[in-house]
Amino acid sequence: MDDEFKRFYPRILIGLKDFIVKDIWCGNEHSLAITIEGNIFAWGNNKTKQLGIGYNTPSFVSQPTRVYNIKNVTQISCGYEHSVALTQDGDLYSWGHGEGGLLGHGELDDQAVPKLIKEFKKKKLTITKVAWGGLHTLAISDDGELFTWGRGEGGQLGLSKKALVSLERLDLGISVPISIIKDKTIIDIAAGVAHSIALSEDGRVYGWGNSN
């Protein structure tokens, strides 16, 4: 990366100086922030619409820019080229790169603005926590049920290869959320590039995915 795009010491983001920010997150080349009012600001690489600021927008945004089509946000997370946000009502939204079923909408299209993941609404589930890996996602419902979706070649979804479907090219995965570890109440989750871990109510830690 050229030095003109590097910052060798911390600097205040002028675009957020008039807001009280309560949470931040970084993807591969983009960043998100939530204000105390529950609004999202995004900046960085936008080539696959991972900023969620709409169609016909620049491929790179250097200043924090308001993300609309969503409000009352309590949690954010980023993958390589996609983003997710959880609202106060327990609704989960995603946007950005849709390849490999990453967004959980049952399709592979990129999304330029936050879009509700309807599968949880259909099942009348409230989501309490979400974790995005590089190419997959985990989510916990209010009753401790664990869901996963996205690409799964490395085992990061917690599903056998027989349970995965060919999404496009060589990708194997699931494009809508599916429940795993059904006999345990899950209280915390984390996701890496190609592996996942979960903490159950009885203090047990479960891990799966690429073990290299």
Tab-separated table of N, CA and C in Angstrom, residues 133-191:
chain	number	residue	atom	x	y	z
A	133	GLY	N	-17.599	-14.063	10.541
A	133	GLY	CA	-16.255	-14.465	10.172
A	133	GLY	C	-15.911	-13.843	8.835
A	134	GLY	N	-14.838	-14.280	8.237
A	134	GLY	CA	-14.473	-13.724	6.944
A	134	GLY	C	-15.530	-13.996	5.890
A	135	LEU	N	-16.063	-15.234	5.888
A	135	LEU	CA	-17.001	-15.637	4.839
A	135	LEU	C	-18.190	-16.415	5.399
A	136	HIS	N	-18.501	-16.229	6.669
A	136	HIS	CA	-19.662	-16.899	7.258
A	136	HIS	C	-20.164	-16.090	8.445
A	137	THR	N	-21.331	-16.483	8.971
A	137	THR	CA	-21.956	-15.737	10.058
A	137	THR	C	-22.534	-16.681	11.101
A	138	LEU	N	-22.499	-16.244	12.363
A	138	LEU	CA	-23.158	-16.939	13.463
A	138	LEU	C	-24.126	-15.974	14.127
A	139	ALA	N	-25.229	-16.497	14.649
A	139	ALA	CA	-26.177	-15.662	15.383
A	139	ALA	C	-26.835	-16.495	16.481
A	140	ILE	N	-27.153	-15.841	17.607
A	140	ILE	CA	-27.836	-16.500	18.719
A	140	ILE	C	-29.203	-15.859	18.894
A	141	SER	N	-30.218	-16.707	19.093
A	141	SER	CA	-31.567	-16.209	19.389
A	141	SER	C	-31.731	-16.051	20.900
A	142	ASP	N	-32.834	-15.422	21.308
A	142	ASP	CA	-33.035	-15.138	22.725
A	142	ASP	C	-33.264	-16.396	23.563
A	143	ASP	N	-33.528	-17.533	22.931
A	143	ASP	CA	-33.666	-18.778	23.677
A	143	ASP	C	-32.394	-19.631	23.616
A	144	GLY	N	-31.284	-19.024	23.143
A	144	GLY	CA	-29.999	-19.711	23.127
A	144	GLY	C	-29.769	-20.638	21.958
A	145	GLU	N	-30.582	-20.515	20.903
A	145	GLU	CA	-30.396	-21.344	19.711
A	145	GLU	C	-29.348	-20.705	18.807
A	146	LEU	N	-28.460	-21.527	18.271
A	146	LEU	CA	-27.363	-21.037	17.435
A	146	LEU	C	-27.662	-21.279	15.960
A	147	PHE	N	-27.469	-20.227	15.152
A	147	PHE	CA	-27.691	-20.305	13.709
A	147	PHE	C	-26.405	-19.941	12.974
A	148	THR	N	-26.256	-20.502	11.776
A	148	THR	CA	-25.078	-20.236	10.970
A	148	THR	C	-25.453	-20.220	9.494
A	149	TRP	N	-24.675	-19.488	8.692
A	149	TRP	CA	-24.883	-19.465	7.231
A	149	TRP	C	-23.675	-18.848	6.552
A	150	GLY	N	-23.613	-18.988	5.225
A	150	GLY	CA	-22.488	-18.481	4.437
A	150	GLY	C	-21.704	-19.623	3.820
A	151	ARG	N	-20.435	-19.387	3.535
A	151	ARG	CA	-19.589	-20.415	2.947
A	151	ARG	C	-19.113	-21.391	4.015
A	152	GLY	N	-18.977	-22.668	3.617
A	152	GLY	CA	-18.677	-23.672	4.623
A	152	GLY	C	-17.654	-24.709	4.238
A	153	GLU	N	-16.838	-24.438	3.214
A	153	GLU	CA	-15.868	-25.440	2.769
A	153	GLU	C	-14.902	-25.864	3.867
A	154	GLY	N	-14.579	-24.951	4.755
A	154	GLY	CA	-13.615	-25.258	5.819
A	154	GLY	C	-14.245	-25.857	7.057
A	155	GLY	N	-15.559	-26.112	7.025
A	155	GLY	CA	-16.228	-26.664	8.190
A	155	GLY	C	-16.717	-25.622	9.166
A	156	GLN	N	-16.546	-24.327	8.839
A	156	GLN	CA	-16.863	-23.240	9.772
A	156	GLN	C	-18.340	-23.082	10.095
A	157	LEU	N	-19.215	-23.736	9.303
A	157	LEU	CA	-20.650	-23.649	9.572
A	157	LEU	C	-21.109	-24.699	10.584
A	158	GLY	N	-20.254	-25.671	10.864
A	158	GLY	CA	-20.656	-26.727	11.783
A	158	GLY	C	-21.561	-27.749	11.130
A	159	LEU	N	-21.490	-27.851	9.799
A	159	LEU	CA	-22.318	-28.775	9.035
A	159	LEU	C	-21.429	-29.680	8.190
A	160	SER	N	-21.876	-30.907	7.952
A	160	SER	CA	-21.125	-31.808	7.095
A	160	SER	C	-21.225	-31.338	5.648
A	161	LYS	N	-20.298	-31.785	4.814
A	161	LYS	CA	-20.326	-31.387	3.402
A	161	LYS	C	-21.606	-31.851	2.715
A	162	LYS	N	-22.190	-32.954	3.196
A	162	LYS	CA	-23.436	-33.449	2.616
A	162	LYS	C	-24.588	-32.479	2.859
A	163	ALA	N	-24.481	-31.679	3.939
A	163	ALA	CA	-25.558	-30.742	4.275
A	163	ALA	C	-25.434	-29.428	3.514
A	164	LEU	N	-24.267	-29.201	2.875
A	164	LEU	CA	-24.031	-27.960	2.143
A	164	LEU	C	-24.528	-28.080	0.711
A	165	VAL	N	-24.738	-26.962	0.075
A	165	VAL	CA	-25.156	-26.950	-1.322
A	165	VAL	C	-24.154	-26.155	-2.134
A	166	SER	N	-24.056	-26.462	-3.427
A	166	SER	CA	-23.186	-25.716	-4.317
A	166	SER	C	-23.881	-24.415	-4.688
A	167	LEU	N	-23.276	-23.289	-4.267
A	167	LEU	CA	-23.924	-21.999	-4.453
A	167	LEU	C	-23.525	-21.330	-5.763
A	168	GLU	N	-22.259	-21.363	-6.087
A	168	GLU	CA	-21.783	-20.867	-7.387
A	168	GLU	C	-20.307	-21.199	-7.478
A	169	ARG	N	-19.836	-21.418	-8.691
A	169	ARG	CA	-18.449	-21.823	-8.908
A	169	ARG	C	-18.103	-22.995	-7.983
A	170	LEU	N	-17.110	-22.844	-7.105
A	170	LEU	CA	-16.719	-23.929	-6.209
A	170	LEU	C	-17.205	-23.708	-4.789
A	171	ASP	N	-18.019	-22.685	-4.569
A	171	ASP	CA	-18.479	-22.375	-3.219
A	171	ASP	C	-19.463	-23.425	-2.719
A	172	LEU	N	-19.271	-23.841	-1.476
A	172	LEU	CA	-20.219	-24.706	-0.791
A	172	LEU	C	-20.689	-23.983	0.456
A	173	GLY	N	-21.983	-23.974	0.690
A	173	GLY	CA	-22.453	-23.264	1.868
A	173	GLY	C	-23.954	-23.322	2.009
A	174	ILE	N	-24.470	-22.402	2.816
A	174	ILE	CA	-25.895	-22.280	3.082
A	174	ILE	C	-26.261	-20.799	2.957
A	175	SER	N	-27.299	-20.482	2.177
A	175	SER	CA	-27.637	-19.077	1.933
A	175	SER	C	-28.736	-18.534	2.838
A	176	VAL	N	-29.262	-19.385	3.723
A	176	VAL	CA	-30.220	-18.935	4.737
A	176	VAL	C	-29.790	-19.508	6.087
A	177	PRO	N	-30.095	-18.833	7.195
A	177	PRO	CA	-29.681	-19.322	8.513
A	177	PRO	C	-30.223	-20.718	8.814
A	178	ILE	N	-29.354	-21.571	9.395
A	178	ILE	CA	-29.750	-22.918	9.780
A	178	ILE	C	-29.276	-23.178	11.208
A	179	SER	N	-30.074	-23.889	11.982
A	179	SER	CA	-29.788	-24.123	13.391
A	179	SER	C	-28.794	-25.268	13.586
A	180	ILE	N	-27.830	-25.078	14.508
A	180	ILE	CA	-26.897	-26.143	14.898
A	180	ILE	C	-26.788	-26.153	16.428
A	181	ILE	N	-26.170	-27.189	16.996
A	181	ILE	CA	-26.038	-27.389	18.458
A	181	ILE	C	-27.398	-27.179	19.136
A	182	LYS	N	-28.363	-27.967	18.741
A	182	LYS	CA	-29.734	-27.766	19.208
A	182	LYS	C	-29.977	-28.199	20.650
A	183	ASP	N	-29.092	-29.030	21.208
A	183	ASP	CA	-29.327	-29.554	22.549
A	183	ASP	C	-28.644	-28.736	23.642
A	184	LYS	N	-28.075	-27.582	23.296
A	184	LYS	CA	-27.397	-26.728	24.266
A	184	LYS	C	-27.906	-25.294	24.160
A	185	THR	N	-27.876	-24.586	25.290
A	185	THR	CA	-28.217	-23.164	25.287
A	185	THR	C	-26.926	-22.379	25.108
A	186	ILE	N	-26.789	-21.676	23.988
A	186	ILE	CA	-25.570	-20.939	23.654
A	186	ILE	C	-25.703	-19.491	24.130
A	187	ILE	N	-24.656	-18.987	24.792
A	187	ILE	CA	-24.707	-17.626	25.332
A	187	ILE	C	-23.687	-16.685	24.704
A	188	ASP	N	-22.682	-17.239	23.985
A	188	ASP	CA	-21.696	-16.360	23.347
A	188	ASP	C	-21.096	-17.069	22.146
A	189	ILE	N	-20.641	-16.267	21.164
A	189	ILE	CA	-20.098	-16.804	19.921
A	189	ILE	C	-18.954	-15.930	19.424
A	190	ALA	N	-18.085	-16.522	18.613
A	190	ALA	CA	-17.034	-15.776	17.928
A	190	ALA	C	-16.708	-16.511	16.642
A	191	ALA	N	-16.267	-15.765	15.621
A	191	ALA	CA	-15.987	-16.361	14.314
A	191	ALA	C	-14.674	-15.839	13.768
